[in-house]
Short mmCIF file of C-alpha atoms in Angstrom, two decimals:
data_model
loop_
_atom_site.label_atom_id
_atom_site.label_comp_id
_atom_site.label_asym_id
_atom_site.label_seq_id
_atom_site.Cartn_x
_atom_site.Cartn_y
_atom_site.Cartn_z
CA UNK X 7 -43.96 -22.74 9.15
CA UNK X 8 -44.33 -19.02 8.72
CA UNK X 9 -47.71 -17.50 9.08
CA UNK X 10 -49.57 -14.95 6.60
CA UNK X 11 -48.80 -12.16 8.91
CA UNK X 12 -45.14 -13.06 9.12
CA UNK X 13 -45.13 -13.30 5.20
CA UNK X 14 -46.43 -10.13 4.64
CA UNK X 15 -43.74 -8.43 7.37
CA UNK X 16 -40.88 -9.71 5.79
CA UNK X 17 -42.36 -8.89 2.47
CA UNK X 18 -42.33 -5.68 3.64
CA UNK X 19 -39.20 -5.38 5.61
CA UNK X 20 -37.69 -6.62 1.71
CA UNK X 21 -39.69 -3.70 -0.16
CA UNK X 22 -38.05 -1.06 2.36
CA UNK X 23 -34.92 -2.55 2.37
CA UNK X 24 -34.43 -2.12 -1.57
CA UNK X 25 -35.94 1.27 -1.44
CA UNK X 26 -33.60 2.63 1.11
CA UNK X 27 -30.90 1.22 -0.41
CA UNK X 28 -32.03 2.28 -4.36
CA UNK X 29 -31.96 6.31 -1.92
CA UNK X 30 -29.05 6.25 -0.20
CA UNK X 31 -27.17 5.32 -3.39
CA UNK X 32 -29.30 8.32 -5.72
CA UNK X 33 -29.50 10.86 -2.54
CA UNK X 34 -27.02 9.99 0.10
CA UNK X 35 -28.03 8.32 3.30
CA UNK X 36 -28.70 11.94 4.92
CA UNK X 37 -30.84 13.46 2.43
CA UNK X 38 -33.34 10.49 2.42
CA UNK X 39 -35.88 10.63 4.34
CA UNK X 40 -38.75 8.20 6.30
CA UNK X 41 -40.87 9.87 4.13
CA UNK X 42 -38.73 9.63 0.69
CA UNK X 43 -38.53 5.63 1.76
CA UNK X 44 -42.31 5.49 2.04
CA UNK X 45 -42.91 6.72 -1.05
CA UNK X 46 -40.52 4.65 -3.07
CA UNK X 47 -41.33 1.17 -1.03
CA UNK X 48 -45.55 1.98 -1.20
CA UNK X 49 -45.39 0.94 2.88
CA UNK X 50 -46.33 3.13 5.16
CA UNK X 51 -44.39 5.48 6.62
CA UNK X 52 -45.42 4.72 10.31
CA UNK X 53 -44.05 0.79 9.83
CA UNK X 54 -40.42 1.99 9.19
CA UNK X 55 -39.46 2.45 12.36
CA UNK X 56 -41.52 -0.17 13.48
CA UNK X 57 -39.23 -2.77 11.40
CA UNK X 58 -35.84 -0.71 12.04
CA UNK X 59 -35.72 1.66 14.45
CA UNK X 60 -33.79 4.42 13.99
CA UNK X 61 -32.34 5.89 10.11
CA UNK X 62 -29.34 4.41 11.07
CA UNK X 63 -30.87 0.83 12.13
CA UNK X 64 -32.15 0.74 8.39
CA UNK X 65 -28.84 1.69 7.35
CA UNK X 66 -26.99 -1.15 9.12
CA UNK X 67 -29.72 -3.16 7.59
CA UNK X 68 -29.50 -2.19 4.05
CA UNK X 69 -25.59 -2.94 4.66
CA UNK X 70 -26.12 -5.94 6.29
CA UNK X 71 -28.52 -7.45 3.01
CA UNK X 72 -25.67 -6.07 0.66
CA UNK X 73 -23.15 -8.09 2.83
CA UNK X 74 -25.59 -11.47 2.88
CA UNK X 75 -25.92 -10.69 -1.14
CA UNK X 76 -21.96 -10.87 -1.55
CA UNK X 77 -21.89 -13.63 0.52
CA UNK X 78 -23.94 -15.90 -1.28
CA UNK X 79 -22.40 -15.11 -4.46
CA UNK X 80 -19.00 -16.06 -3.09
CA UNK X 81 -19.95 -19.05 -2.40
CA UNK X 82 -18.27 -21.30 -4.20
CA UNK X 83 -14.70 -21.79 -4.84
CA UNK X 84 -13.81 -21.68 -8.37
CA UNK X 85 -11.72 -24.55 -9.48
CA UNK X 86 -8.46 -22.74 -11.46
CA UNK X 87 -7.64 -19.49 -12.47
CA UNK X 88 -9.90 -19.43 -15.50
CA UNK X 89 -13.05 -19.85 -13.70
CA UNK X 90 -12.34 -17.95 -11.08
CA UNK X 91 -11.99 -14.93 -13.35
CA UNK X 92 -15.10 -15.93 -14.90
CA UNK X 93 -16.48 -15.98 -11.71
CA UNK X 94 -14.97 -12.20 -11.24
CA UNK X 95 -16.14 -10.95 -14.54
CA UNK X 96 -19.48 -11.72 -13.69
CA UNK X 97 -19.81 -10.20 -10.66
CA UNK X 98 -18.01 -7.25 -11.84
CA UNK X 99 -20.32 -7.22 -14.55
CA UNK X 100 -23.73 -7.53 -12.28
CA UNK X 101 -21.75 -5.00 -10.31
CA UNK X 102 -21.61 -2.50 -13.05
CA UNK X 103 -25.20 -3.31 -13.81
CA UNK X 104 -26.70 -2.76 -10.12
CA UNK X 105 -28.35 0.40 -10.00
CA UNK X 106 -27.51 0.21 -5.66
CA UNK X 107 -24.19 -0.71 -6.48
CA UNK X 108 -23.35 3.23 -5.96
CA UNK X 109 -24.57 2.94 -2.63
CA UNK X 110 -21.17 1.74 -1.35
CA UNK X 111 -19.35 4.71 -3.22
CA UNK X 112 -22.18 6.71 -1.55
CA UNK X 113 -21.38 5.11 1.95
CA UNK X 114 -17.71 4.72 1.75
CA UNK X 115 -17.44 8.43 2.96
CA UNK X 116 -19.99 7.75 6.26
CA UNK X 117 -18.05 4.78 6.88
CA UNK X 118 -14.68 6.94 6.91
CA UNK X 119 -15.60 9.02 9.55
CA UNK X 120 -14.38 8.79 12.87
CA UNK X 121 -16.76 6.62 14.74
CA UNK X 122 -19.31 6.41 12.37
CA UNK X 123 -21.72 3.22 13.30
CA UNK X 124 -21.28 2.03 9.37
CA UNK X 125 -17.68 1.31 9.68
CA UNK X 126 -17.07 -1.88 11.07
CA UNK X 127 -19.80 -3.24 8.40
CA UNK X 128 -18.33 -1.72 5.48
CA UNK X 129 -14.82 -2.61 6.58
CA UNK X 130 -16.64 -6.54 6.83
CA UNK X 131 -17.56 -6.19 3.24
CA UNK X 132 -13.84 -5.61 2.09
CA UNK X 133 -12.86 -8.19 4.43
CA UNK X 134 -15.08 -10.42 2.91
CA UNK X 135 -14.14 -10.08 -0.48
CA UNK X 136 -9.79 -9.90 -0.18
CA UNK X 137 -10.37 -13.33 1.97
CA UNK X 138 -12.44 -14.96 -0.90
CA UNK X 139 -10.34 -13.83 -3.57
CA UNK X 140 -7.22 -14.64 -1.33
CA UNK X 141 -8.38 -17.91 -0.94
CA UNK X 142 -8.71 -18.56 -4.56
CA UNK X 143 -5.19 -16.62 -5.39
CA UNK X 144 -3.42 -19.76 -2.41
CA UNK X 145 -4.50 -22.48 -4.36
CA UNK X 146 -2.91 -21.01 -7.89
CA UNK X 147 1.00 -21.56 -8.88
CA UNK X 148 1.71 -17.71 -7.91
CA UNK X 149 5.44 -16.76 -8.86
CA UNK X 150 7.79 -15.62 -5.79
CA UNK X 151 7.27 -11.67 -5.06
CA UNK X 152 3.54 -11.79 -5.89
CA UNK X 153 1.99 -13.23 -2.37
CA UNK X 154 -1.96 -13.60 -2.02
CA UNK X 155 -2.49 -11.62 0.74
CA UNK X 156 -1.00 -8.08 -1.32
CA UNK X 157 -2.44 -9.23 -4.46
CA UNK X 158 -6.19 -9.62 -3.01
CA UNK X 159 -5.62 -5.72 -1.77
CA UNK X 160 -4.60 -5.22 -5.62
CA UNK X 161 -7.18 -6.63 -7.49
CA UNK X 162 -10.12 -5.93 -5.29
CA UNK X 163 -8.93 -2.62 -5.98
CA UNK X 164 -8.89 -2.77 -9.08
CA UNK X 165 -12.39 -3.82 -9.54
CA UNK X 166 -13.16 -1.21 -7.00
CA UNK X 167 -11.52 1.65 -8.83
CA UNK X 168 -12.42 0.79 -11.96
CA UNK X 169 -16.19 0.47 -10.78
CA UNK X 170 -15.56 4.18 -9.32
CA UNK X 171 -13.65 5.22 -12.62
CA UNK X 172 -16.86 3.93 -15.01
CA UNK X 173 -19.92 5.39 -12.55
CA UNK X 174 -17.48 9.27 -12.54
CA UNK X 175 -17.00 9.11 -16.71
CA UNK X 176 -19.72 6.23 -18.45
CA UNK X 177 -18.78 6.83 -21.57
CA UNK X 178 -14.94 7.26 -21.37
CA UNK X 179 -14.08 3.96 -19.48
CA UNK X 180 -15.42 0.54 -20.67
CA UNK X 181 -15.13 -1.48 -17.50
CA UNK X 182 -15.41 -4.60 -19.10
CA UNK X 183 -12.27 -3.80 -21.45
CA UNK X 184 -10.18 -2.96 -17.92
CA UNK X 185 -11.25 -6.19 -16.29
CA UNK X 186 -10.09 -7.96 -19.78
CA UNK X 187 -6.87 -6.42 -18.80
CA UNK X 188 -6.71 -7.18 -15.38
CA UNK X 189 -7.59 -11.11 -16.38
CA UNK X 190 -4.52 -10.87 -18.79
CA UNK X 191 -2.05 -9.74 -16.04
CA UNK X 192 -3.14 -11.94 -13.58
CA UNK X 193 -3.34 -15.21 -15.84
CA UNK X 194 0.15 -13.78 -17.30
CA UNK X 195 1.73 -13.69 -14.36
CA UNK X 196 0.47 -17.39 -12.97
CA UNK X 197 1.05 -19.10 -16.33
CA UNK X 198 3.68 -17.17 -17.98
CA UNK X 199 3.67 -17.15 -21.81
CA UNK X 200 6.43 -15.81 -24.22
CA UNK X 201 5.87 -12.88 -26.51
CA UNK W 25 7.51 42.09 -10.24
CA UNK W 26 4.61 41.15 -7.64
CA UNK W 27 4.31 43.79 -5.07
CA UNK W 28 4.55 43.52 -1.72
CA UNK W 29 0.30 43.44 -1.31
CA UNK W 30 -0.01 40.95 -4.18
CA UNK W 31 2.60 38.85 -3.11
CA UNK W 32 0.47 38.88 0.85
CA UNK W 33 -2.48 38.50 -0.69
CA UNK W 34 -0.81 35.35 -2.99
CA UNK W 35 -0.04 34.01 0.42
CA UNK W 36 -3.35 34.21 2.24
CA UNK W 37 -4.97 32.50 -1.04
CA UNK W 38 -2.63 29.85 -0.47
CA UNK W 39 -3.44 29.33 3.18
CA UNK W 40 -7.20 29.67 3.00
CA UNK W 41 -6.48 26.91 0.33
CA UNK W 42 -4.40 24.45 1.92
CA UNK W 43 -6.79 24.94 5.45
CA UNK W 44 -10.08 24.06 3.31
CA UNK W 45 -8.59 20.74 1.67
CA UNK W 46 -7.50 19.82 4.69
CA UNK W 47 -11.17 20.84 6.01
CA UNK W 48 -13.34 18.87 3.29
CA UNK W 49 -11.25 15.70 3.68
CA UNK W 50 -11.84 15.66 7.30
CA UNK W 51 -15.37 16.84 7.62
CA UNK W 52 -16.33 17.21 3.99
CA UNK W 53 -17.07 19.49 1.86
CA UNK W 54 -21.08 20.44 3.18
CA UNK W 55 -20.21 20.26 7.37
CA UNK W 56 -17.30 22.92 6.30
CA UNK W 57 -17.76 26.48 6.90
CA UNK W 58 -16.30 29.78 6.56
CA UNK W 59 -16.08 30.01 10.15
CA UNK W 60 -13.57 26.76 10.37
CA UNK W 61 -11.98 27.84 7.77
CA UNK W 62 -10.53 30.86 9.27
CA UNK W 63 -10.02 28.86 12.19
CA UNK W 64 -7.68 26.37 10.66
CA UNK W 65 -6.03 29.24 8.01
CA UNK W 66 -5.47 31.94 10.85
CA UNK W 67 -7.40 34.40 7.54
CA UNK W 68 -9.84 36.45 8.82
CA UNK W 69 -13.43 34.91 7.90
CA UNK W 70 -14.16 38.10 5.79
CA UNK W 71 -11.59 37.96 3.07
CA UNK W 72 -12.16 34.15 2.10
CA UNK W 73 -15.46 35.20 -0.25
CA UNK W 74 -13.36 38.37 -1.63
CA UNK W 75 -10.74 35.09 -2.50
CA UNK W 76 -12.88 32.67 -3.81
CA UNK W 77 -16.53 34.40 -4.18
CA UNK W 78 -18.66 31.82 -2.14
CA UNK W 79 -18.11 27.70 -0.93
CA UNK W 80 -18.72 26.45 -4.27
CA UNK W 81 -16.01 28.53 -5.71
CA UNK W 82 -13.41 27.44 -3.00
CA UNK W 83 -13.95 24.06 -3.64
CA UNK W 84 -13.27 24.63 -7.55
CA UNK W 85 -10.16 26.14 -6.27
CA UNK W 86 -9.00 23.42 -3.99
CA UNK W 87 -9.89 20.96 -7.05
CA UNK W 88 -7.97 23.14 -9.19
CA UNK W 89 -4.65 23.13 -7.46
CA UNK W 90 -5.06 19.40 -6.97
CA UNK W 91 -5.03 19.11 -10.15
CA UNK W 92 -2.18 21.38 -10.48
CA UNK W 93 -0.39 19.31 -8.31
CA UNK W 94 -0.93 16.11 -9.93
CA UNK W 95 -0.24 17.69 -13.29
CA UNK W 96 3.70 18.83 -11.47
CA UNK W 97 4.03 15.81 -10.57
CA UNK W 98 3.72 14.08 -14.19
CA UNK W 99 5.37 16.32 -15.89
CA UNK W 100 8.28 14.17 -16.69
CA UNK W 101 7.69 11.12 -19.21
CA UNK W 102 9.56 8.08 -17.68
CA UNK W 103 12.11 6.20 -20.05
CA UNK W 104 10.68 2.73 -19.41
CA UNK W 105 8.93 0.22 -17.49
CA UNK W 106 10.97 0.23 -14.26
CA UNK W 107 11.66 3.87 -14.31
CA UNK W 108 7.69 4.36 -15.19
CA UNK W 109 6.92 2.39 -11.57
CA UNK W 110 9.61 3.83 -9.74
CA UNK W 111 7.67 6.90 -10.06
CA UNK W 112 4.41 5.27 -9.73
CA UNK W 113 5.13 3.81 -6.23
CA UNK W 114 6.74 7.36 -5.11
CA UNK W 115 3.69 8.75 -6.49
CA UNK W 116 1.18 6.35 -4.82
CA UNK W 117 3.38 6.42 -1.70
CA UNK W 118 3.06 10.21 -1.49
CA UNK W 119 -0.91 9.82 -2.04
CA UNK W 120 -0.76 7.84 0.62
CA UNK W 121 1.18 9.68 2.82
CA UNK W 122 -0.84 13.32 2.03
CA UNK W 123 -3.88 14.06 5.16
CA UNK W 124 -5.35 15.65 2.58
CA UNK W 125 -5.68 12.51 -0.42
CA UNK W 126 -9.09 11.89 1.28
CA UNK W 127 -10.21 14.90 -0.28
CA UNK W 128 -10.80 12.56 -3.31
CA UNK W 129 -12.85 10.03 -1.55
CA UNK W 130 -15.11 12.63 0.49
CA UNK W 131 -15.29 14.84 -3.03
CA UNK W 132 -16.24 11.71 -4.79
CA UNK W 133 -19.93 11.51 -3.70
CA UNK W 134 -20.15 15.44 -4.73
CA UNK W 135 -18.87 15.00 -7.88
CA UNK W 136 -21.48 11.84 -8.78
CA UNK W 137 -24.38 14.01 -8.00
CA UNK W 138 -26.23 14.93 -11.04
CA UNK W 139 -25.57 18.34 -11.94
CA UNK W 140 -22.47 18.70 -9.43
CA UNK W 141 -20.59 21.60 -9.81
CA UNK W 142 -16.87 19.63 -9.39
CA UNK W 143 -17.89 16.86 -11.76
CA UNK W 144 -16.13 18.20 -14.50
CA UNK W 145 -12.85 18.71 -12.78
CA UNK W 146 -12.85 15.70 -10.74
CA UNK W 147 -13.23 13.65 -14.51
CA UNK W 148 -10.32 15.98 -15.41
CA UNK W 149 -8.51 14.45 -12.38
CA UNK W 150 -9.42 10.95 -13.27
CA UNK W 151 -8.51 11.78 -17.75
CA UNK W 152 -5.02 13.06 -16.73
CA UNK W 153 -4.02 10.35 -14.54
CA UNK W 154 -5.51 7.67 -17.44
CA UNK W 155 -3.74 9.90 -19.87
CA UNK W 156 -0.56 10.36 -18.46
CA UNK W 157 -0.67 6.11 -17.70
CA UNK W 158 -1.82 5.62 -20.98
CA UNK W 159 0.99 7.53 -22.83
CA UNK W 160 3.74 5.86 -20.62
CA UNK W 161 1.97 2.51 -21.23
CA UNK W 162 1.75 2.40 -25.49
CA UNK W 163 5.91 3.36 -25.19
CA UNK W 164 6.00 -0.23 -23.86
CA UNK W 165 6.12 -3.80 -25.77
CA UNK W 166 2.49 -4.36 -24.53
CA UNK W 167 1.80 -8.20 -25.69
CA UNK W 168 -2.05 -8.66 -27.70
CA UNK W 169 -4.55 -8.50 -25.50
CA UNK W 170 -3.39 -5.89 -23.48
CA UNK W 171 -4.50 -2.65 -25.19
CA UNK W 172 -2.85 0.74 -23.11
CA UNK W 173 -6.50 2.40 -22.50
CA UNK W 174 -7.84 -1.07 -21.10
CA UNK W 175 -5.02 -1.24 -18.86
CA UNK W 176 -4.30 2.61 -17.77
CA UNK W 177 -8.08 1.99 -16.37
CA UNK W 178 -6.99 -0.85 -14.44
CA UNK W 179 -3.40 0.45 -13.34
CA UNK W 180 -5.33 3.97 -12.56
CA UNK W 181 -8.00 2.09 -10.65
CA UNK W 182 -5.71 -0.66 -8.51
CA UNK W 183 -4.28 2.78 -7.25
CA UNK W 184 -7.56 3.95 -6.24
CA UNK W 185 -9.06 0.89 -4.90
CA UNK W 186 -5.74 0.45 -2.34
CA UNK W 187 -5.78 3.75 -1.29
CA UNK W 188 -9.40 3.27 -0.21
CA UNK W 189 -9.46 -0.27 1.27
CA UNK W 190 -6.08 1.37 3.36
CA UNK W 191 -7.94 4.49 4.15
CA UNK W 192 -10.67 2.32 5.72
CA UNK W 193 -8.53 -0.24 7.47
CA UNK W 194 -5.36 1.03 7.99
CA UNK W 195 -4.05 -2.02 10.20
CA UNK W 196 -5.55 -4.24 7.57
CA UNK W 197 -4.05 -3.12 4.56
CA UNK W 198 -0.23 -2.80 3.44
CA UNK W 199 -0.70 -0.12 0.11
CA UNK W 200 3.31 -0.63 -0.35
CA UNK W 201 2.87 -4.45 -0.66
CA UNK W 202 -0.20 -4.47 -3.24
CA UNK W 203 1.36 -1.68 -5.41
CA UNK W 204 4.50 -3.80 -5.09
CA UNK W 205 2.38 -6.63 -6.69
CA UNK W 206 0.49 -4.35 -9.29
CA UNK W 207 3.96 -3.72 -10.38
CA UNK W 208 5.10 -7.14 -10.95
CA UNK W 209 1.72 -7.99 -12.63
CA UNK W 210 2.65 -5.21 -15.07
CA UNK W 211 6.46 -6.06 -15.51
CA UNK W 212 5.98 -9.86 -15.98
CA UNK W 213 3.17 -8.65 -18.52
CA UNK W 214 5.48 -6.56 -20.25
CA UNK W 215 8.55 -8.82 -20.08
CA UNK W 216 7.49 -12.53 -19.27
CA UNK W 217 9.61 -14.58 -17.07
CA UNK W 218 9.70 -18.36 -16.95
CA UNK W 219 8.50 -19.78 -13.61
#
């Protein structure tokens, strides 16, 4: 059983988690500040540290919540190839939607540099979602010359660049309309149809 | 006729240019100075501002002969679908292949910042390689349900999306294998195949 005081810490540690993350995705992770993350969360700014650290132990953190977030949604297996891409629709939709979801645009260029502490969890993330959707691609009737593994890289990048393509130019790229298309090939080219 | 001195001076442009992609990709654009600049170029520090006026303006100018670039590059309409991805891989190969394509990913962040100076030409990057997809794309027998916009987003951002997961795992990733599948998903679209 958790305690009152135990409550309220991980209430808090929640309320500076999505502030820090709602800042690094608006400012950058360098720009924000202790301070910046105190105001937004309403906890003071002496607890921070307290509950992370260093900047950076808040940044693994707020990485490390994103990751658990993915992971819960990827639960489940979908059964065929038609809800599975429901399944990808929606969370490419919620994607879209997620006002932190620029935070991994925001991060991918930390997590490129050379030994930058970030890396190995960002690089998780991708893992995590090629294997899921690889996973999901092994159990469908795939043609020959179209093997899981490559196709994961494709359409997780895909939904990737298209994300990047929509947040650069919102009102020249409907993301939903791309990920139509990107249903279409891949159902296309497990089922084929004629003209 | 360019005279000797305009001709030296065409040079030295071209240097300072070519030193300060290279610079932004691997550093980024705010760590970069002058000072490293004409370090990498072999220009002396004085004459880059009398080039390019201050940072800002030499990272318009790197922008602007990426875009340059890109634009040489697809000139040239290609007659159809297998012609159209021959040229696609050897483009996405060459991205691939360039130390300086990272340029795009460490710009990126820069160019979502509200108010950025290089948003406009990065979205110019992003509308000419839609554009250019697009155009090839409606000279195809596109089936219903497969509009060329929709899909220049998606073909535009599987490109993107490989490049980056490759950029961050290198011994993960094999771009040649999942543009090699974005390709059949396109071709089987365009011409279906029985199983």
């Amino acid at each position: 059983m958790t305690t009152r005081r135990e409550q309220t810490s991980q209430e808090s540690r929640e309320l500076i988690l999505v502030a820090a993350a709602e800042l690094f995705a608006e400012k950058g992770y360098r720009q924000t500040t202790f301070a910046d993350v105190a105001d937004r969360s309403g906890i003071s700014r002496g607890s921070i540290p307290w509950h992370f650290g260093s900047k950076e132990g808040l940044l693994l953190a707020v990485l490390e919540r994103s990751l658990h977030l993915i992971r819960l949604g990827l639960t489940e297996q979908p059964e065929d190839v038609e809800a599975g891409f429901d399944r990808l629709a929606e969370g490419a939709r919620a994607l879209v939607a997620l006002p932190t979801t620029r935070l991994f645009v925001t991060l991918l260029v930390e997590a490129l540099e050379p030994g930058s502490p970030i890396h190995g969890r960002y690089l998780e993330i991708h893992d995590t979602l090629r294997e899921h959707c690889r996973r999901w691609l092994e159990r469908l009737p795939l043609p020959p010359g179209l093997p899981a593994e490559a196709l994961a890289v494709t359409i997780v990048g895909a939904c990737i660049g298209i994300h990047q393509q929509w947040l650069l130019a919102p009102d020249r790229v409907a993301p939903d309309q791309a990920l139509a298309a990107l249903r279409t090939l891949v159902t296309r080219a497990v089922r084929p149809v004629g003209d």
